[in-house]
Short mmCIF file of C-alpha atoms in Angstrom, two decimals:
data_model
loop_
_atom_site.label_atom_id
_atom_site.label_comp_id
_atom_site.label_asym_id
_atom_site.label_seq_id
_atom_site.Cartn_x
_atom_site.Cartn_y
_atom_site.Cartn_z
CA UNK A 1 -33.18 -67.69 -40.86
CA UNK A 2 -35.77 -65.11 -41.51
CA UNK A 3 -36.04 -62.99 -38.55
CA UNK A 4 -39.57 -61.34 -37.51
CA UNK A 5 -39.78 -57.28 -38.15
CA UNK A 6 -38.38 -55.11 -35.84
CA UNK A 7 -41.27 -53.54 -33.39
CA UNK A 8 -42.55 -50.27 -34.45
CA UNK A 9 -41.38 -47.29 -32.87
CA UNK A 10 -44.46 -45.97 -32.40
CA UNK A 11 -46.02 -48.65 -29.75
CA UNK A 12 -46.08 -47.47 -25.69
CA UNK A 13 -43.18 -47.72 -23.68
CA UNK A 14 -45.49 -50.43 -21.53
CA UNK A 15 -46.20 -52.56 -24.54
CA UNK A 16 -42.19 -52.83 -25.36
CA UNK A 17 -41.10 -56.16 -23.03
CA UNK A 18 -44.35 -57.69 -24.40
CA UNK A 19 -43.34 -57.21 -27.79
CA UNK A 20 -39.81 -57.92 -27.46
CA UNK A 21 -40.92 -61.52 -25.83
CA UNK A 22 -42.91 -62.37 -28.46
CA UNK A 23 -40.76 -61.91 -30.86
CA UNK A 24 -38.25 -63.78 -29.07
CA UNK A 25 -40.49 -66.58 -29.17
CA UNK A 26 -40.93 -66.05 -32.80
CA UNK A 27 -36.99 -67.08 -33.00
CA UNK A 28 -36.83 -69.34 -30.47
CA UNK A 29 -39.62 -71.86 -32.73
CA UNK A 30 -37.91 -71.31 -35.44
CA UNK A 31 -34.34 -72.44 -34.23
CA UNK A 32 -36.32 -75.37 -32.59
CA UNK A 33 -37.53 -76.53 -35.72
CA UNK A 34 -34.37 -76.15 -37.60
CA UNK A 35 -33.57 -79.00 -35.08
CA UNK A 36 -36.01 -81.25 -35.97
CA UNK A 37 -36.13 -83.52 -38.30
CA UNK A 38 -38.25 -82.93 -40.68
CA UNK A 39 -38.99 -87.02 -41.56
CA UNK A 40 -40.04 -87.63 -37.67
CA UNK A 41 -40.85 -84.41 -36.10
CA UNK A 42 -38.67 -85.13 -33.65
CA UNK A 43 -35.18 -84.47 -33.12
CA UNK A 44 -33.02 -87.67 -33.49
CA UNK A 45 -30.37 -89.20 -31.63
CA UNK A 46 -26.96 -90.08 -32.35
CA UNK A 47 -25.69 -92.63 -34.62
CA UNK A 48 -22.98 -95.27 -34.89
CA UNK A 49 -21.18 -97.02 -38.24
CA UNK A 50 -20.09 -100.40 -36.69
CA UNK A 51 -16.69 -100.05 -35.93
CA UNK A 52 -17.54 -97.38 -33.60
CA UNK A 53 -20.66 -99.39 -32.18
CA UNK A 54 -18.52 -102.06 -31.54
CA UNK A 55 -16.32 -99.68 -29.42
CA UNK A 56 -18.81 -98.48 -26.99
CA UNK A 57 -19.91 -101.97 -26.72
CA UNK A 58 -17.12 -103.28 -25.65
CA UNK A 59 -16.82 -105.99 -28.47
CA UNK A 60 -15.25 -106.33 -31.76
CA UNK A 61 -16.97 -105.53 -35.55
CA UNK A 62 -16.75 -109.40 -36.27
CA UNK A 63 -18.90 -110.43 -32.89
CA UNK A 64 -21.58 -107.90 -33.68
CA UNK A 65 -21.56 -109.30 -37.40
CA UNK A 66 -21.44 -113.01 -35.86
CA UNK A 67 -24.31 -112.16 -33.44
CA UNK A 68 -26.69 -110.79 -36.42
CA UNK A 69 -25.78 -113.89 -38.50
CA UNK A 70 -26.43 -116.54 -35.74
CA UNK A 71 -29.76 -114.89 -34.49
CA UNK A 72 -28.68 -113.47 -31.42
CA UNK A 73 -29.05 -109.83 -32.75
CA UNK A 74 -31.54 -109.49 -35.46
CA UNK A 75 -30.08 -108.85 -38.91
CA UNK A 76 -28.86 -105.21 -40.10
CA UNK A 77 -30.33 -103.27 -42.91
CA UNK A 78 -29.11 -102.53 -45.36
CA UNK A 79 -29.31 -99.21 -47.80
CA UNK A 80 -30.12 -99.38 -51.45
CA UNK A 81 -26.37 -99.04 -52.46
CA UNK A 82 -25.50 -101.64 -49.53
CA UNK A 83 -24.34 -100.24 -46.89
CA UNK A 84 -25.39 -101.09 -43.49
CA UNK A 85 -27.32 -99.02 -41.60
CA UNK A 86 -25.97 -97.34 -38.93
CA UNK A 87 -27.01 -98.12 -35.28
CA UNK A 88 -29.21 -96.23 -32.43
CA UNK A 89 -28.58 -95.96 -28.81
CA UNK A 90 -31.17 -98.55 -28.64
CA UNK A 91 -29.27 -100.75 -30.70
CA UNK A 92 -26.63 -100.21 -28.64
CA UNK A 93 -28.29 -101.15 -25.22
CA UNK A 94 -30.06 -104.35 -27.04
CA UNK A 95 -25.97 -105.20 -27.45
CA UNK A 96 -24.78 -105.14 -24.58
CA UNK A 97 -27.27 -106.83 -22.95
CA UNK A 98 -26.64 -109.88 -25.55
CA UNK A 99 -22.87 -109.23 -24.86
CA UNK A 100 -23.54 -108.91 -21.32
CA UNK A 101 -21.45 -105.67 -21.33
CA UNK A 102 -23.97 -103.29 -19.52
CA UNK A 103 -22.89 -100.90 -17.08
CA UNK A 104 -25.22 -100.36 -15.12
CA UNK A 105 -24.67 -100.48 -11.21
CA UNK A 106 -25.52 -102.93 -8.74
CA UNK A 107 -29.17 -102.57 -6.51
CA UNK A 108 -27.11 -102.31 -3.77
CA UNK A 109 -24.52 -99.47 -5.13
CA UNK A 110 -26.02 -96.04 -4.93
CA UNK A 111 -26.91 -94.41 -7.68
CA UNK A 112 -24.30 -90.84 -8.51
CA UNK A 113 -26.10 -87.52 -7.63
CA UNK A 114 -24.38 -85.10 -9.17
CA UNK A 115 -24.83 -81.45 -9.14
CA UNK A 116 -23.29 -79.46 -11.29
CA UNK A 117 -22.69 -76.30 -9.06
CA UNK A 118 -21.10 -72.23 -9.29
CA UNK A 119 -22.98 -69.14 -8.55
CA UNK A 120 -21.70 -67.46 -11.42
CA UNK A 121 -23.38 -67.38 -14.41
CA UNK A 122 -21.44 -68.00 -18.05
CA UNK A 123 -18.98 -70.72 -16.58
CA UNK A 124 -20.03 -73.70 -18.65
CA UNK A 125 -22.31 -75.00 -16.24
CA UNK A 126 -25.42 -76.42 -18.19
CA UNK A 127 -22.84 -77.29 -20.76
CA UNK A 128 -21.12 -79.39 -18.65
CA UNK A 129 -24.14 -80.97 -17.24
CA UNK A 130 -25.47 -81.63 -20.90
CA UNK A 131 -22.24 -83.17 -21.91
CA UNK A 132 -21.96 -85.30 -19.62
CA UNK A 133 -25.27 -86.66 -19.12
CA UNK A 134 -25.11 -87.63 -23.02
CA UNK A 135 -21.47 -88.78 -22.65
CA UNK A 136 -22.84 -91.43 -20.33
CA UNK A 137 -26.05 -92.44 -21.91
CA UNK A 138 -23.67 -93.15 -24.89
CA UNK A 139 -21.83 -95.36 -22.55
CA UNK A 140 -24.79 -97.20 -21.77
CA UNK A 141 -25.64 -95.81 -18.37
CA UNK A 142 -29.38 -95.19 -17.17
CA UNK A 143 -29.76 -91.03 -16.74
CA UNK A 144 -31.82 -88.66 -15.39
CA UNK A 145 -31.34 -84.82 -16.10
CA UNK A 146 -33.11 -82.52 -13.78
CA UNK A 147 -33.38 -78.72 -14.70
CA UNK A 148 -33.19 -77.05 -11.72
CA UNK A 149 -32.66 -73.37 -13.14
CA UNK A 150 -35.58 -71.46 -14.60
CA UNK A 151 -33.61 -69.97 -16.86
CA UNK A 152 -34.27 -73.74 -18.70
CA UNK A 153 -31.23 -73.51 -20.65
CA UNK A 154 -30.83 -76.95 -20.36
CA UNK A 155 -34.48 -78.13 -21.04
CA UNK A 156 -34.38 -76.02 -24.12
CA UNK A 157 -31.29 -77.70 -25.99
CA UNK A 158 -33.87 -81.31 -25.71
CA UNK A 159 -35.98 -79.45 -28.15
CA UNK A 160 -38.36 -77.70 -26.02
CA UNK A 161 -39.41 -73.71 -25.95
CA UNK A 162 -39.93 -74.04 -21.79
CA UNK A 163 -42.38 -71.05 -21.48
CA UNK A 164 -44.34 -72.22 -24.54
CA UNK A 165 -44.56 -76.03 -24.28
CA UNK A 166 -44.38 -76.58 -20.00
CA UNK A 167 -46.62 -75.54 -18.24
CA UNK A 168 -46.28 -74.16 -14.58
CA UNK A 169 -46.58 -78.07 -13.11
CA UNK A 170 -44.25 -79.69 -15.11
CA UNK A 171 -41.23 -79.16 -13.12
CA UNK A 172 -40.26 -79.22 -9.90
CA UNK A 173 -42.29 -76.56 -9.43
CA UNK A 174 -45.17 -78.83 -9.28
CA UNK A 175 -44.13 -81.45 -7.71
CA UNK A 176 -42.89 -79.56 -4.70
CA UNK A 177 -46.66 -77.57 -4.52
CA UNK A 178 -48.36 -80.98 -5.35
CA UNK A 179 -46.04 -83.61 -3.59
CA UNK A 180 -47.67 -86.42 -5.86
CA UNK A 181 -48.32 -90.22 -4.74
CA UNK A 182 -45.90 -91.33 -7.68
CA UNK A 183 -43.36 -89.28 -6.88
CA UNK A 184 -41.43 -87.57 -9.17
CA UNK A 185 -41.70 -90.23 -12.30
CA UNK A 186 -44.95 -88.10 -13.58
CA UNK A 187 -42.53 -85.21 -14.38
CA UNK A 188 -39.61 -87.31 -16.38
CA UNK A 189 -39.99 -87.29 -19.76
CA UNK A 190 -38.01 -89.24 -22.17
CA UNK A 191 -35.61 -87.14 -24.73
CA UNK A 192 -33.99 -88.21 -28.12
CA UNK A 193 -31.45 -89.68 -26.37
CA UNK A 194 -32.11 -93.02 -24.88
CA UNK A 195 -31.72 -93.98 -21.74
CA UNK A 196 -31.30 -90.35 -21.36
CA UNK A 197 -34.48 -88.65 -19.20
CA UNK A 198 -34.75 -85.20 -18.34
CA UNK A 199 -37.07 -83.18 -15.72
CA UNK A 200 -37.62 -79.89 -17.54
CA UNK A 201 -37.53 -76.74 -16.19
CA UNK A 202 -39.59 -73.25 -16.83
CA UNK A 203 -39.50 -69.29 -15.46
CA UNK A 204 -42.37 -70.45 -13.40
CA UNK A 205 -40.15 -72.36 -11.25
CA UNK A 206 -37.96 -68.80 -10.16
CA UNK A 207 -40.70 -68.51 -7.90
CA UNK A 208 -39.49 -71.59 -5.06
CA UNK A 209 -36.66 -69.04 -4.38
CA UNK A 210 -39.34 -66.88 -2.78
CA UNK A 211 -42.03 -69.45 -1.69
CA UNK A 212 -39.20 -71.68 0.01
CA UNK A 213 -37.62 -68.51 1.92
CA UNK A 214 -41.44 -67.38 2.84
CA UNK A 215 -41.78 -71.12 4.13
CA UNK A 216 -38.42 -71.25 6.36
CA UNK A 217 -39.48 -67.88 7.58
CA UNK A 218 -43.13 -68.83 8.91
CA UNK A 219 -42.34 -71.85 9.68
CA UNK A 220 -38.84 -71.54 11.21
CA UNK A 221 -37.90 -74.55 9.80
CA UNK A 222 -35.58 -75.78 6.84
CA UNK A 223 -37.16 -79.39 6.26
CA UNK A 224 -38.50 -77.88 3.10
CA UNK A 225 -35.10 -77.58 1.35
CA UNK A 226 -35.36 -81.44 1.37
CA UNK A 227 -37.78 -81.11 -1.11
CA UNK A 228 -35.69 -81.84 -4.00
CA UNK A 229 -33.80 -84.74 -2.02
CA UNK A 230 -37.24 -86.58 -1.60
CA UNK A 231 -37.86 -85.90 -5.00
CA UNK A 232 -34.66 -87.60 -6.27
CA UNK A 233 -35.37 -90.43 -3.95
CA UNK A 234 -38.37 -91.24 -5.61
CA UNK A 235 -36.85 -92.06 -8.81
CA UNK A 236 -33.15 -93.11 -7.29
CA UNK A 237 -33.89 -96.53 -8.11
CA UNK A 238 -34.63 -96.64 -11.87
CA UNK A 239 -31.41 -94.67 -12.63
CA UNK A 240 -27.45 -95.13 -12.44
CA UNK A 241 -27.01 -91.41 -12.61
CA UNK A 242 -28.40 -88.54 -11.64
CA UNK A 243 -27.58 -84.98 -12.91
CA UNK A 244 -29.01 -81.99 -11.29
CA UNK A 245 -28.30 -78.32 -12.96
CA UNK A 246 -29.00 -75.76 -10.45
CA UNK A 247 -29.70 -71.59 -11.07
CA UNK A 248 -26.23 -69.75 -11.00
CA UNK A 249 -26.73 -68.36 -7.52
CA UNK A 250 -26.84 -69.90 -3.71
CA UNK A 251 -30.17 -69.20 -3.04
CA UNK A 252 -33.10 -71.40 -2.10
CA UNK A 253 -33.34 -74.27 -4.99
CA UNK A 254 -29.08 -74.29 -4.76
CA UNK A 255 -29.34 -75.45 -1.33
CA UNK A 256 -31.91 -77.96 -2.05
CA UNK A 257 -29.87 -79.46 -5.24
CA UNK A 258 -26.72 -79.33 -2.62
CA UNK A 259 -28.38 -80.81 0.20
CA UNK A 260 -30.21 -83.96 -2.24
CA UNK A 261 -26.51 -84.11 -4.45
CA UNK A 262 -24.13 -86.71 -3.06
CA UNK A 263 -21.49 -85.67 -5.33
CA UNK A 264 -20.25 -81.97 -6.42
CA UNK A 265 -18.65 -80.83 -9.79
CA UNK A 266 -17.59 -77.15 -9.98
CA UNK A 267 -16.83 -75.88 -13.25
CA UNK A 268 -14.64 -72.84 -13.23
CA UNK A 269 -12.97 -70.72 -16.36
CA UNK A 270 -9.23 -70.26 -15.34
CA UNK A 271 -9.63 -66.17 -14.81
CA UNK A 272 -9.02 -64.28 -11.45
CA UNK A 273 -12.54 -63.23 -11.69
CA UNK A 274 -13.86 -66.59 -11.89
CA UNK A 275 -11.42 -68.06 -9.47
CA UNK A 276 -12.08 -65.52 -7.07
CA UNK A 277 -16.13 -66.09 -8.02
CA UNK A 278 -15.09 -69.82 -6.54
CA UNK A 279 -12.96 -69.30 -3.88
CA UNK A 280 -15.92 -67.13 -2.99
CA UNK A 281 -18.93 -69.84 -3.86
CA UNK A 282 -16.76 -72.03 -1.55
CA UNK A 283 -16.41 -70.03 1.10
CA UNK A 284 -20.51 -69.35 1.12
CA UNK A 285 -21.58 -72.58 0.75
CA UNK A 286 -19.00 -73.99 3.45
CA UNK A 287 -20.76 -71.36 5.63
CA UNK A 288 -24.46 -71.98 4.78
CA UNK A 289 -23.75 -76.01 5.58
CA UNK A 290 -22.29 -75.29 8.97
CA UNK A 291 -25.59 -73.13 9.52
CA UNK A 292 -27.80 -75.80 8.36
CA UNK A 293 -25.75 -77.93 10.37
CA UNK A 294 -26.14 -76.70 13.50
CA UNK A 295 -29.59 -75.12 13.03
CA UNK A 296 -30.85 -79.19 11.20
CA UNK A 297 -28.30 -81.24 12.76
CA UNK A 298 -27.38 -82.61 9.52
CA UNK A 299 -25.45 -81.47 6.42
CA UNK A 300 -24.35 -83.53 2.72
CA UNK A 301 -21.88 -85.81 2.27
CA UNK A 302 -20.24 -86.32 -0.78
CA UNK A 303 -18.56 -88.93 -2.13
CA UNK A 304 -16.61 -87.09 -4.39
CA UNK A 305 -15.58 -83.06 -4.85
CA UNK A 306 -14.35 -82.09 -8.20
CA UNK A 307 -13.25 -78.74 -9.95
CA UNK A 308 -13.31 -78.24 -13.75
CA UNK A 309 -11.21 -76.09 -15.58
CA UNK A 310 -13.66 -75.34 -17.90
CA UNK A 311 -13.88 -72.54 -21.25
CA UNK A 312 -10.02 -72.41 -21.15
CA UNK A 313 -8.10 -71.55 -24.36
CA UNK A 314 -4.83 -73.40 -24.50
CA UNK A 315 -3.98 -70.69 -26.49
CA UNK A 316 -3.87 -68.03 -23.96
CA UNK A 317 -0.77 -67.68 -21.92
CA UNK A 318 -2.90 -66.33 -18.77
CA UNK A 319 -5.68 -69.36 -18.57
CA UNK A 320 -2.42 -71.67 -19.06
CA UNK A 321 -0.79 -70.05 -15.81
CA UNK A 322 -4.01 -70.20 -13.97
CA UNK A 323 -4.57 -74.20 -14.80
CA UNK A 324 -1.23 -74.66 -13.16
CA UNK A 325 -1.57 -72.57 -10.05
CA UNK A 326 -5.33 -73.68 -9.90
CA UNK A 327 -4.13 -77.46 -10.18
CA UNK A 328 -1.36 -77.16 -7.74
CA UNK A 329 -3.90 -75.14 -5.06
CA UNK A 330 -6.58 -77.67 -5.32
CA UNK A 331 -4.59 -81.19 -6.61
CA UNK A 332 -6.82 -84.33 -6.20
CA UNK A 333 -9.94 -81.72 -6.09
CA UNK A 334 -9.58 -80.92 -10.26
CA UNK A 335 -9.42 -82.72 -13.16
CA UNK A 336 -6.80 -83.61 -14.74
CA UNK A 337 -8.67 -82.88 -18.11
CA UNK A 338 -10.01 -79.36 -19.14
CA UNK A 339 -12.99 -78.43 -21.12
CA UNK A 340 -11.53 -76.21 -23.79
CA UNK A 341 -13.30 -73.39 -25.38
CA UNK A 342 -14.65 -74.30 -28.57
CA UNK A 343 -16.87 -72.84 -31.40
CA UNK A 344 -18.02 -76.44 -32.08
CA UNK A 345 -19.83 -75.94 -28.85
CA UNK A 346 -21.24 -72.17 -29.80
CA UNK A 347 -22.26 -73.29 -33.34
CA UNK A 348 -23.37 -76.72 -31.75
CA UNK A 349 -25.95 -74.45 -29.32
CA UNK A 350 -26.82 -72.11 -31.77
CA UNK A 351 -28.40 -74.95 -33.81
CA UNK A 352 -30.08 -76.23 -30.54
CA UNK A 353 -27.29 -79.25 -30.51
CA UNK A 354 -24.89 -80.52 -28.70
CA UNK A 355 -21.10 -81.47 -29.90
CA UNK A 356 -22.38 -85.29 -29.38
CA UNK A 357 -25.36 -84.81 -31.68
CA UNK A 358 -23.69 -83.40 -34.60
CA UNK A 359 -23.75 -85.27 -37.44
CA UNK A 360 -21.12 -83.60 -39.16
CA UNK A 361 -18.23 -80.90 -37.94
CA UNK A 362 -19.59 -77.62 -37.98
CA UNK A 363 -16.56 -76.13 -37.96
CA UNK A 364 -13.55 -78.73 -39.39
CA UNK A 365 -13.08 -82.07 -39.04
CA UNK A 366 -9.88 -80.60 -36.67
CA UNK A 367 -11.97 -78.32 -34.57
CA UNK A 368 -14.41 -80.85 -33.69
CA UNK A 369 -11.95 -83.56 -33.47
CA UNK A 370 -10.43 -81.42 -30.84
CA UNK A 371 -13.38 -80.68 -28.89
CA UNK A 372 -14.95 -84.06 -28.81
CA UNK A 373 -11.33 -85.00 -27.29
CA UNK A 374 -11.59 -82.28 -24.50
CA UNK A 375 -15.03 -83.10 -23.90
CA UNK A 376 -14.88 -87.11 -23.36
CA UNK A 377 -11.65 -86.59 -21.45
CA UNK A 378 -13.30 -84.74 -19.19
CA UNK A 379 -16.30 -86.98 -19.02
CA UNK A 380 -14.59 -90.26 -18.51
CA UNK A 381 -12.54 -88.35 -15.58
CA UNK A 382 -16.05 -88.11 -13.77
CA UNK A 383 -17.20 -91.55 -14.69
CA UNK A 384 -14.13 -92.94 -13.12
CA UNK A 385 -14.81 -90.88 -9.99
CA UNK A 386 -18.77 -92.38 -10.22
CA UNK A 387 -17.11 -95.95 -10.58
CA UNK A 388 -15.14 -95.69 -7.26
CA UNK A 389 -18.57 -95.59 -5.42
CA UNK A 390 -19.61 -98.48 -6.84
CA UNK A 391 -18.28 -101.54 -4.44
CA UNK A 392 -19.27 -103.97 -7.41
CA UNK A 393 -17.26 -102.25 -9.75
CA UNK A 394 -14.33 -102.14 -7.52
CA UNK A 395 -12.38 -104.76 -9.89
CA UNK A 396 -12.13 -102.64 -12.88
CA UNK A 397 -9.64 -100.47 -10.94
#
């Protein structure tokens, strides 16, 4: 990657954060368009070779072969050499609705609002939320991913520079000044992965934490940290999932994402600092809901609570001990799985990717191995927690 020239030493002190941003931005397009593929201008989804299609369809190789040849799925292409080309998300939702193998829920199931919560910044939190949401668009569920931290971590790894390419109403942000007929279905945008939407998210919207405290101040009133649960509820309906990433702190937008979540996962690292970082984002948000409570007469309700022992290296005698004491403390609250540390992940980011959307190990064929393992057993963990709220799908346990 060529890197743009250092800035001169001889520019004014007040010029310097303007010229280190810019350059910044310099690198961020071109790490963006090392993404993209160069064919589409886009960046591309993943893909399946049969065997594996047939997998996450829930059929065999032969029945998707049978279904091409007897009409039901149009015919597969094939490359010049012969072999047949490999198949799209798309592809994969056009199957199961021949098969009759979708997942999605029932109208009268809820949908899973899950926020993906810790005030502590550099726990795996927008990786987790990433993950997962691709995990179960590759599963076949409908997903929404709302970026609720203006950092935009998240919006950035679907291909977007957030501070470059959204502007100041095209996240929450806007909808909560605007409070639009449609709801909030003018601010989803469709990614690369299909059936996988996201909300984006920009610095612009740091500045709820202040407008929303202003508000409750004035007004002496909280209704306004609903604003993000009458948000979701405008787009409940066309989704089976719905994944909110909130800012590493309990401030303003936090509480919102809390109060419009109606399930909690907590990533954690297995360190004292980070368990104590818990034990203390517990402890303040358990507090905070018994103020709202009394002060709103209401407070969430979730229907399920997990912990995640997440950026742990089985190699590492200490985050070892931790996962046990941690797993003992909190027992049906954690996972069994744990998201394990992994430069697939780091090189994965670095390249604007996710582990799911490589199309080859960065790393080796044992280090990704590896990590995809840690990362769908943790997934399909939380699945099976969304799949106990659904009354229709009460028979597949």
């Amino acid at each position: 990657m060529n890197l743009p020239p250092p800035p001169s030493e001889d520019f004014f002190d007040q010029d310097a954060i303007g010229v280190l941003y810019t350059n910044s931005l310099k690198v961020m397009n071109r790490i963006r368009e090392s993404a993209i593929n160069q064919d589409t201008g886009k960046k591309g989804g993943p893909l399946f070779q049969i065997s594996k299609a047939a997998q996450l369809v829930g059929r065999t190789a032969s029945a998707i072969r049978e279904a091409e040849k007897d009409g039901r799925l149009p015919p597969r292409e094939r490359t010049e050499t012969g072999r047949r080309l490999q198949y799209t998300l798309e592809d994969l939702d056009s199957m199961r609705e021949v098969f009759g193998t979708r997942p999605w829920r029932r109208a009268e199931d809820p949908a899973a609002v899950i926020s993906i919560s810790n005030f502590k910044g550099g726990v795996g939190k927008s990786t987790t939320a990433i993950h997962l949401a691709q995990y179960l668009a590759i599963q076949g569920y409908r997903v929404c991913l709302i970026d609720c931290d203006s950092q935009a971590t998240t919006t950035m790894m679907f291909g977007y520079v957030p501070d470059i390419d959204l502007g100041e109403r095209d996240t929450l942000y806007g909808y909560i000044h605007d409070m639009p007929p449609g709801g909030l279905r003018s601010f989803v945008r469709k990614t690369h992965f299909y059936n996988l939407d996201l909300v984006p998210a920009n610095l612009k919207l740091y500045n709820l934490e202040y407008e929303i405290a202003g508000y409750i101040m004035q007004n002496q009133s909280f209704d306004v940290i609903d604003s993000i649960a009458h948000a979701v509820e405008t787009i409940v309906d066309d989704y089976d999932v719905i994944i909110l990433d909130p800012p590493p702190a309990l401030g303003m937008i936090s509480l919102g994402v809390l109060t419009a979540a109606n399930a909690l996962v907590i990533p954690m690292p297995p360190s004292i600092i980070d368990f104590s970082s818990t034990a203390s984002f517990l402890d303040m948000l358990n507090s905070t809901m018994k103020q709202m409570e009394m002060a709103y007469r209401k407070r969430p309700v979730y229907n399920f609570v997990k912990i995640v022992g997440s950026k742990a290296d089985e190699g590492k005698s200490m985050h070892r001990e931790i996962l046990g004491m941690t797993s003992k403390l909190f027992g049906r609250y954690m996972l069994n799985s744990v998201l394990r540390n992994s430069a697939e992940i780091d090189n994965a980011s670095s390249r604007m990717k996710t582990v799911y959307e490589l199309e080859r190990p960065v790393t080796s064929h044992e280090v990704h191995s590896r990590c995809l393992t840690s990362l769908n057993a943790v997934n399909y963990e939380i699945e099976q927690e969304i799949l106990k709220t659904w009354s229709g799908r009460g028979s597949d346990f």
